[in-house]
Coordinates of C-alpha atoms and ligand atoms in Angstrom, one line a residue:
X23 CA 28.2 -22.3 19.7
X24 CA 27.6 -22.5 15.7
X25 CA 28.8 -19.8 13.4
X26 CA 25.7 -19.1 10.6
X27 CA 26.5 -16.9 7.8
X28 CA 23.5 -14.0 8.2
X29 CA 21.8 -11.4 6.0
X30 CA 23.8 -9.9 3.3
X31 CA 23.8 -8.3 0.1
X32 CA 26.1 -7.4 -3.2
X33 CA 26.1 -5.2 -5.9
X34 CA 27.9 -2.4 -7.6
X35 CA 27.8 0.8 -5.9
X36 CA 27.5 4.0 -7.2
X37 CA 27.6 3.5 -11.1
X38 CA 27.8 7.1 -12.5
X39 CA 25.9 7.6 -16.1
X40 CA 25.3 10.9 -17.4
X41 CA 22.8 10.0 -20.4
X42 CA 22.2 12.6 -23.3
X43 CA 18.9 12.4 -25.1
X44 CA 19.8 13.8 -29.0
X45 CA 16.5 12.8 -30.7
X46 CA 16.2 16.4 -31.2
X47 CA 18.4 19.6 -31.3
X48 CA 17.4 20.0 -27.7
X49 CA 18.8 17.6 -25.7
X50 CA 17.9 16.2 -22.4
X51 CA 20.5 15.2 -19.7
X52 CA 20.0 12.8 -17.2
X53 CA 22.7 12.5 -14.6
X54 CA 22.2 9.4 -12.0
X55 CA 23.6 8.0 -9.7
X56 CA 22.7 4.2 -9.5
X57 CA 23.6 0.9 -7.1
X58 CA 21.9 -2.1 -7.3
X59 CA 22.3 -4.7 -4.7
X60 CA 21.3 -8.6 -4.9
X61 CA 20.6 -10.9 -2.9
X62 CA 19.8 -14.7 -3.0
X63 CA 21.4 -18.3 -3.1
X64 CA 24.5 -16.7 -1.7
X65 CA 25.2 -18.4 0.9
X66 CA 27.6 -21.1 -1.1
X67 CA 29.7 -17.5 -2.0
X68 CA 30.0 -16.6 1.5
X69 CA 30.7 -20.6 3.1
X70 CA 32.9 -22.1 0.3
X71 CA 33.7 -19.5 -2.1
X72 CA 31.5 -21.0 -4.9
X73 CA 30.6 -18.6 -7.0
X74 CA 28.2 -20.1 -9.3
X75 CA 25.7 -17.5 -8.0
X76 CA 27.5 -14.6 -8.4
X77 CA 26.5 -12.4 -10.8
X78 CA 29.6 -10.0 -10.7
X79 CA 29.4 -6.7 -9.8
X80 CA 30.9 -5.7 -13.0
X81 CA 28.3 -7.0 -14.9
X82 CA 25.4 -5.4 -13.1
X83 CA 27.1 -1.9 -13.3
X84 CA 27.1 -3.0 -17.4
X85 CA 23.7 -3.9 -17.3
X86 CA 22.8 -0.2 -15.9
X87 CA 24.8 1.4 -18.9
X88 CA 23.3 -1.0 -21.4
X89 CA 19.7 -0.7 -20.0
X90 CA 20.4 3.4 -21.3
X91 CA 21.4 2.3 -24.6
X92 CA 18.5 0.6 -24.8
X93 CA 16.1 2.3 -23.7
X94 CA 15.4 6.2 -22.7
X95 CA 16.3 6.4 -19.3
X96 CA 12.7 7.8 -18.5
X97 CA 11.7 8.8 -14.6
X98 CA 14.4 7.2 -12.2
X99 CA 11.3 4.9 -10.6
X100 CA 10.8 3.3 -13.8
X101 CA 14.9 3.0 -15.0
X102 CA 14.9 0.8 -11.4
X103 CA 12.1 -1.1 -11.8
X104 CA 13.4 -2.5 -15.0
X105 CA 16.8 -3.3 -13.4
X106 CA 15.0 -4.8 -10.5
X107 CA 12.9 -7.0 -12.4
X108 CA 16.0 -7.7 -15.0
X109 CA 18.1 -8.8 -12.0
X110 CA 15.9 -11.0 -10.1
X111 CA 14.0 -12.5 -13.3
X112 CA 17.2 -13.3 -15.3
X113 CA 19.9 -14.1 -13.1
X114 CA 20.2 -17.7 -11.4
X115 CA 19.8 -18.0 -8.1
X116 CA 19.0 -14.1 -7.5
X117 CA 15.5 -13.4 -5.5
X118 CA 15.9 -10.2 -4.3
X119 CA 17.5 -6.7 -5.6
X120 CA 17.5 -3.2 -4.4
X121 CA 18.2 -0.6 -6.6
X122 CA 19.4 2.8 -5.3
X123 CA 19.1 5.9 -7.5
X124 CA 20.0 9.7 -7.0
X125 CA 19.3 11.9 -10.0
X126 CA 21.2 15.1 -10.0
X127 CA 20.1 18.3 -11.3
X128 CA 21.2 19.9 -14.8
X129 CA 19.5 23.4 -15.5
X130 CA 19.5 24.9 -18.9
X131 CA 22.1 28.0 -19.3
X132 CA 19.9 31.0 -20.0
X133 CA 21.2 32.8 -22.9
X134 CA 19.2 36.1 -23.8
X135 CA 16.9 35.0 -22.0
X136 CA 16.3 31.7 -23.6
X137 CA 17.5 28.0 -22.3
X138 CA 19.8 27.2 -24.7
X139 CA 19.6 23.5 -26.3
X140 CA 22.6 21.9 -25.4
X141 CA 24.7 23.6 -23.0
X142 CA 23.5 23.1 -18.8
X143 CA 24.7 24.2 -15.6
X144 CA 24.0 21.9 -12.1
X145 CA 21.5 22.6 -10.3
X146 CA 22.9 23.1 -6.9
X147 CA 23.5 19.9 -4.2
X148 CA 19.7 18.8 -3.9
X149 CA 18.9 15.4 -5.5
X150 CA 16.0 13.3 -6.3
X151 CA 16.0 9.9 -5.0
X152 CA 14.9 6.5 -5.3
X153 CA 15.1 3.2 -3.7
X154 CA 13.2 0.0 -5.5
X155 CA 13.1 -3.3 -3.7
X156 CA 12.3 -6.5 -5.2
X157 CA 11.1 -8.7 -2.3
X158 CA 10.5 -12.2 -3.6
X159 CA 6.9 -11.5 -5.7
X160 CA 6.6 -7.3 -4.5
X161 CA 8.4 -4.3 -5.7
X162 CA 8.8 -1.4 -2.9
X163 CA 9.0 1.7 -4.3
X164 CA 10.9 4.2 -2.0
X165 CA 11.2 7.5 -3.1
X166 CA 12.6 11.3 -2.0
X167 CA 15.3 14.3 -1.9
X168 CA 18.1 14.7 -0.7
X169 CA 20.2 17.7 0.4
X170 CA 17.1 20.2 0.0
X171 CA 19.1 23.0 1.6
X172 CA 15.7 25.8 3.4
X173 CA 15.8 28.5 6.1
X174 CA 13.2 30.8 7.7
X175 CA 14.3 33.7 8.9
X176 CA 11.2 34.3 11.6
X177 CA 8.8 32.0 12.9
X178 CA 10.8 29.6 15.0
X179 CA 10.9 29.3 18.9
X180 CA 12.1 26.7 21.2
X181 CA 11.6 26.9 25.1
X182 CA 9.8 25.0 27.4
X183 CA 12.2 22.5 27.3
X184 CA 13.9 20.3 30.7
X185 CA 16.6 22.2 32.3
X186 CA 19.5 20.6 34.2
X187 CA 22.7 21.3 35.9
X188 CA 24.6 21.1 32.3
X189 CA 21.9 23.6 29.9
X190 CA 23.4 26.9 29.0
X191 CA 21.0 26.8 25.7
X192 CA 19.1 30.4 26.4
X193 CA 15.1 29.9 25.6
X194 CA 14.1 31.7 22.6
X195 CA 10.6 33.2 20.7
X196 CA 12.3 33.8 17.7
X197 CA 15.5 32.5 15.8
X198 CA 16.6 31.1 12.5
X199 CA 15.3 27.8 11.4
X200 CA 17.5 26.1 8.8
X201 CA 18.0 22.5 7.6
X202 CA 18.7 20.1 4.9
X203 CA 16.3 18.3 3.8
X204 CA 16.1 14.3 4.0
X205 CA 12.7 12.2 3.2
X206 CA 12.2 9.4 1.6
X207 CA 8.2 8.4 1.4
X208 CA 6.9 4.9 0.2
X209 CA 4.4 4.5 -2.5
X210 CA 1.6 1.8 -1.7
X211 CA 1.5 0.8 -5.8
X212 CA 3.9 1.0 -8.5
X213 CA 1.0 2.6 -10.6
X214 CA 2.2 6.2 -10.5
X215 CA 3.3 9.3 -12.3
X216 CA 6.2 9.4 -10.6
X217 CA 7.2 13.2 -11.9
X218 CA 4.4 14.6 -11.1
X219 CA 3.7 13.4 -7.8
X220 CA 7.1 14.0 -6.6
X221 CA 7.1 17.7 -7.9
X222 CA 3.9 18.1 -6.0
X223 CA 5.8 15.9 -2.7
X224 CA 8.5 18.4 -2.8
X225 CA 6.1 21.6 -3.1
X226 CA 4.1 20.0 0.1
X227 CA 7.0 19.9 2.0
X228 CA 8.5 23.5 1.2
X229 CA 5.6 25.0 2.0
X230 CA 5.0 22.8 5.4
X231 CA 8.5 24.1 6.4
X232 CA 7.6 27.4 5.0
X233 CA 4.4 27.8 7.0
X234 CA 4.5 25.7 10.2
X235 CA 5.4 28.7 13.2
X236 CA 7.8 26.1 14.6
X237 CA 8.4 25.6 18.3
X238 CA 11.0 22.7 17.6
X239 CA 12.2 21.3 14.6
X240 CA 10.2 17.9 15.8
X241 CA 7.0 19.6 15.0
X242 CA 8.1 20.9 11.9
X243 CA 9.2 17.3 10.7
X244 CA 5.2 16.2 11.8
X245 CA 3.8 18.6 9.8
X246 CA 6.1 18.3 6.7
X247 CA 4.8 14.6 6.4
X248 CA 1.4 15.5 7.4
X249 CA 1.0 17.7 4.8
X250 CA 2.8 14.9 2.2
X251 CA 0.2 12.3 3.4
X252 CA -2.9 14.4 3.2
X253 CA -2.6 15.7 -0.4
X254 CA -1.2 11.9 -1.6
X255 CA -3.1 8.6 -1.2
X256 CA -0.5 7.2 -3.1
X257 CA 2.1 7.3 -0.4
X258 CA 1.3 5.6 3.1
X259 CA 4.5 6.8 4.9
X260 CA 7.0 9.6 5.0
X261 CA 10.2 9.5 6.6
X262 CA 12.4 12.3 7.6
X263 CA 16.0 12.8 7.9
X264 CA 16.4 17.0 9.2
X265 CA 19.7 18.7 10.7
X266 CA 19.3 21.3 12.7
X267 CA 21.4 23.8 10.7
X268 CA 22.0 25.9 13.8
X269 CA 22.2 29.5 13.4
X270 CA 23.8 31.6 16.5
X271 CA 23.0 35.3 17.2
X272 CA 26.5 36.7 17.8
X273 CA 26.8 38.8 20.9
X274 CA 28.4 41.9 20.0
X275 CA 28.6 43.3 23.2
X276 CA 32.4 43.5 22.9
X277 CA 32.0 46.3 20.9
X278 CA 29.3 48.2 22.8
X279 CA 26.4 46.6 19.8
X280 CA 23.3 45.2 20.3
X281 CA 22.0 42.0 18.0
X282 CA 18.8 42.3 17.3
X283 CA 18.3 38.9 15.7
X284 CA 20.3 40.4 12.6
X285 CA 23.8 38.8 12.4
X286 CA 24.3 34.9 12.9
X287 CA 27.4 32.7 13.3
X288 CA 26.3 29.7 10.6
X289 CA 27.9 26.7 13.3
X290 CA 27.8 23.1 10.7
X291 CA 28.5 21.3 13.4
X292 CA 27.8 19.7 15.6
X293 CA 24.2 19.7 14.5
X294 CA 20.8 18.7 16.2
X295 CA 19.5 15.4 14.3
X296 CA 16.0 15.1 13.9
X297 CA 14.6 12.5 12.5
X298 CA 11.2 10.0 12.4
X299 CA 8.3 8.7 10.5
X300 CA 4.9 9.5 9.3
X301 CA 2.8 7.0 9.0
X302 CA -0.9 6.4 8.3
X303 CA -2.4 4.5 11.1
X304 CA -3.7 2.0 8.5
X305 CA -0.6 1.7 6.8
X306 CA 0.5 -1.8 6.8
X307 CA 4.5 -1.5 7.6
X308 CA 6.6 -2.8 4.8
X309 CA 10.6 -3.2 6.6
X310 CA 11.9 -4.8 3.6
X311 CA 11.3 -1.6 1.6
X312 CA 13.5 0.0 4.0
X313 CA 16.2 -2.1 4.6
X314 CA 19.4 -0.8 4.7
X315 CA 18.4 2.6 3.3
X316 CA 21.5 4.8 4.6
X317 CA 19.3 7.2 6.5
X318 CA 17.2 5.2 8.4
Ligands
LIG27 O1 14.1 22.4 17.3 C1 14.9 22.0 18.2 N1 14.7 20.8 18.7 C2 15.6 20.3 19.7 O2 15.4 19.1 20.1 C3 16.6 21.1 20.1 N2 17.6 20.9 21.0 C4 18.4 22.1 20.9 O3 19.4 22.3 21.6 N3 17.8 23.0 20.1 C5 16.7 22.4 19.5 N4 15.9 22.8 18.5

């Protein structure tokens, strides 16, 4: 029985760079989190520990600070693609890269009324993400949110479901519905405007989650990436990543009160999982834009 050395990958993860835009008195912040990951003629690394292939790690996470030095950062789509195409175009030996970006939010700090120039506060969890792929000749671009925390206080049921010896979960018309949000959806070009089309992603998918009367969190997730893929022909698949943030009418009882769906016990875990694509049917399927992204 032979012992191959299989798929692998290697890069710097999580480079933290906080940029500051000052070409005017109001400056711009952007706040990423970026990994990149090569891949390649590695295998002489892995066998013999030759590492005339080996870009090191150190140097990529230098490239990402340089690269916003010299050059504004711009939309986190486009800050990847460069380092994507700077990896796999100038380093020997290197063929493939995936570049993993999370931008976090900074607001402006209202004072009287007015967001003042310099001064921010952060934005809560949620993040904007992106993953780019360089695949021999393609570039994949990935991209999505994390941590979009959303809860409906109505509209939810969940019943009909199998029942067996171990079910105590009570059938229910109405409850809380609350998850974080997790999708990631693949562009079918690189010709985009990226901002725009994920602000108008994200406003799709509130208002899917914000409209759907659910009877499971499944259906929800379908019509979340329904309503991405209808509205954008610039994506061909969504994919879906949604806790159940269970929420637990407490019986008060004990003390001679009822519950009328008013007062919860907020459980965080364990959680329900729910997760899955949405794909158009013509959609050719693209793994390697995929691979190894954490969620699916
Ligand atoms: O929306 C839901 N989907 C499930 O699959 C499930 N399972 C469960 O216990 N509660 C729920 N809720």
């Amino acid at each position: 029985m032979g012992i191959v050395m299989g798929p692998n990958q290697y890069g710097k993860a999580e480079v933290r760079l906080v940029a500051v835009d000052r070409s005017t008195p109001r400056h711009r912040i952007k706040d990423l989190t970026v990994s990149s990951a090569l891949r390649g003629e590695l295998d002489p690394a892995h066998l013999t520990g030759d590492n005339s292939k080996v870009l090191p790690t150190d140097t990529q996470k230098n490239t990402v600070f340089a690269f916003a030095r010299e050059a504004p950062v711009g939309e986190i789509e486009d800050f990847a693609l460069r380092l994507g195409k700077h990896f796999t175009s100038t380093a020997d030996g290197i063929t493939g890269a995936r570049i993993l970006i999370d931008e976090h939010a900074w607001e402006r700090i209202q004072v009287d009324g007015a967001g003042h120039d310099h001064s921010f506060s952060r934005g809560g969890d949620e993040k904007r993400t992106t993953a780019v792929t360089f695949d021999g000749e393609h570039a994949h671009v990935v991209s999505g949110l994390r941590d979009l925390v959303v809860l409906k206080s109505t509209g939810s049921e969940f019943h009909g479901y199998p029942k067996d010896r171990y079910t105590t979960l009570a059938e229910t018309s109405d409850r809380v519905l609350a998850t974080a949000v997790t999708a990631r959806w693949r562009y079918s070009s690189t010709d985009v405007d990226w901002a725009k089309s994920f602000e108008s992603v994200r406003a799709r998918l509130l208002a899917a989650f914000a409209e759907t009367h659910s009877y499971a969190l499944q259906q929800t997730l379908y019509e979340m990436g329904k309503a991405v893929l209808h509205e954008h022909p610039e994506i061909a698949e969504v994919r879906l990543s949604l806790p159940n943030k269970h929420h637990f009418a407490v019986d008060l009882q004990f003390c001679g009160l009822d519950n009328a769906n008013e007062v919860f016990h907020a459980a965080d875990r364990p959680y329900g999982l729910i997760e899955g694509i949405v794909t158009r049917d013509e959609a050719e399927p693209q793994p390697a834009a995929w691979y190894s992204i954490d969620e699916f």
